[in-house]
């Protein structure tokens, strides 16, 4: 299940980035969709919120190396996962990370195009890989909380105190 989630996150993200860059944003522009959402085109050479964008080629390669190391660790964790949804969560995170690495290698930065804003608040643009990573992390956090709850419940059932 984890590998399917990884492949799906990667393919969906790369497909939408290609469609935005090569079809929708020719020429590059901002397209209002609804009063709180635009499609836009941006290459982020940093990480979240553009952090570390000013480090040039050395920064780009450092981000690629760190991301690939994290993906390797996630894949080991995914292979050892005892619950399918943990594998799916790890696959979403790894697939999103690999897709963003591919962007860094091909374009020098990550293609972002989802632009949300409301009442003077404007979130930095992002892509589907970023969304997959966030969903995967949320599932891992949920599993962590539920795992603690399962341990407490098992302790009570065994006559032990939580």
mmCIF file of N, CA, C and O in Angstrom, residues 2-4 26 29 54 62 64 71 82 91 116 137 141 152 158:
data_model
loop_
_atom_site.group_PDB
_atom_site.id
_atom_site.type_symbol
_atom_site.label_atom_id
_atom_site.label_comp_id
_atom_site.label_asym_id
_atom_site.label_seq_id
_atom_site.Cartn_x
_atom_site.Cartn_y
_atom_site.Cartn_z
ATOM 1 N N UNK A 2 1.972 1.210 0.734
ATOM 2 C CA UNK A 2 2.855 2.366 0.812
ATOM 3 C C UNK A 2 3.465 2.708 -0.530
ATOM 4 O O UNK A 2 3.552 3.884 -0.905
ATOM 5 N N UNK A 3 3.900 1.679 -1.272
ATOM 6 C CA UNK A 3 4.484 1.938 -2.592
ATOM 7 C C UNK A 3 3.453 2.496 -3.563
ATOM 8 O O UNK A 3 3.779 3.359 -4.386
ATOM 9 N N UNK A 4 2.223 2.038 -3.454
ATOM 10 C CA UNK A 4 1.148 2.573 -4.295
ATOM 11 C C UNK A 4 0.902 4.046 -3.964
ATOM 12 O O UNK A 4 0.731 4.875 -4.866
ATOM 13 N N UNK A 26 0.841 29.279 -19.964
ATOM 14 C CA UNK A 26 1.500 29.768 -21.173
ATOM 15 C C UNK A 26 0.683 30.924 -21.725
ATOM 16 O O UNK A 26 -0.331 30.709 -22.351
ATOM 17 N N UNK A 29 1.141 33.522 -15.604
ATOM 18 C CA UNK A 29 0.251 34.567 -15.094
ATOM 19 C C UNK A 29 -0.447 34.044 -13.847
ATOM 20 O O UNK A 29 -0.253 32.908 -13.471
ATOM 21 N N UNK A 54 18.470 31.564 -0.798
ATOM 22 C CA UNK A 54 19.630 32.341 -1.213
ATOM 23 C C UNK A 54 20.952 31.596 -1.206
ATOM 24 O O UNK A 54 22.003 32.215 -1.324
ATOM 25 N N UNK A 62 22.421 20.486 -1.551
ATOM 26 C CA UNK A 62 22.275 20.082 -0.153
ATOM 27 C C UNK A 62 20.829 19.666 0.127
ATOM 28 O O UNK A 62 20.581 18.651 0.791
ATOM 29 N N UNK A 64 18.676 18.515 -2.069
ATOM 30 C CA UNK A 64 18.455 17.243 -2.763
ATOM 31 C C UNK A 64 19.023 16.092 -1.936
ATOM 32 O O UNK A 64 18.357 15.070 -1.731
ATOM 33 N N UNK A 71 14.057 10.291 2.359
ATOM 34 C CA UNK A 71 13.238 9.329 1.612
ATOM 35 C C UNK A 71 13.733 7.905 1.856
ATOM 36 O O UNK A 71 12.923 6.981 2.039
ATOM 37 N N UNK A 82 3.711 -1.866 10.476
ATOM 38 C CA UNK A 82 2.804 -2.955 10.847
ATOM 39 C C UNK A 82 1.368 -2.697 10.409
ATOM 40 O O UNK A 82 0.582 -3.628 10.300
ATOM 41 N N UNK A 91 4.302 6.531 2.441
ATOM 42 C CA UNK A 91 4.361 6.599 0.983
ATOM 43 C C UNK A 91 3.998 7.975 0.451
ATOM 44 O O UNK A 91 4.628 8.479 -0.486
ATOM 45 N N UNK A 116 -3.554 30.200 -2.019
ATOM 46 C CA UNK A 116 -4.730 30.472 -1.186
ATOM 47 C C UNK A 116 -4.537 31.731 -0.361
ATOM 48 O O UNK A 116 -3.436 32.005 0.115
ATOM 49 N N UNK A 137 2.032 13.309 7.001
ATOM 50 C CA UNK A 137 2.469 13.650 8.362
ATOM 51 C C UNK A 137 1.277 13.664 9.320
ATOM 52 O O UNK A 137 1.369 13.173 10.446
ATOM 53 N N UNK A 141 0.895 11.447 12.693
ATOM 54 C CA UNK A 141 0.572 12.010 14.007
ATOM 55 C C UNK A 141 -0.667 11.337 14.591
ATOM 56 O O UNK A 141 -0.694 10.993 15.782
ATOM 57 N N UNK A 152 -2.876 2.369 26.180
ATOM 58 C CA UNK A 152 -3.611 2.630 27.420
ATOM 59 C C UNK A 152 -4.772 1.660 27.560
ATOM 60 O O UNK A 152 -5.005 1.099 28.625
ATOM 61 N N UNK A 158 -5.794 -5.486 30.542
ATOM 62 C CA UNK A 158 -4.936 -6.467 31.222
ATOM 63 C C UNK A 158 -4.942 -6.303 32.739
ATOM 64 O O UNK A 158 -4.292 -7.024 33.446
#
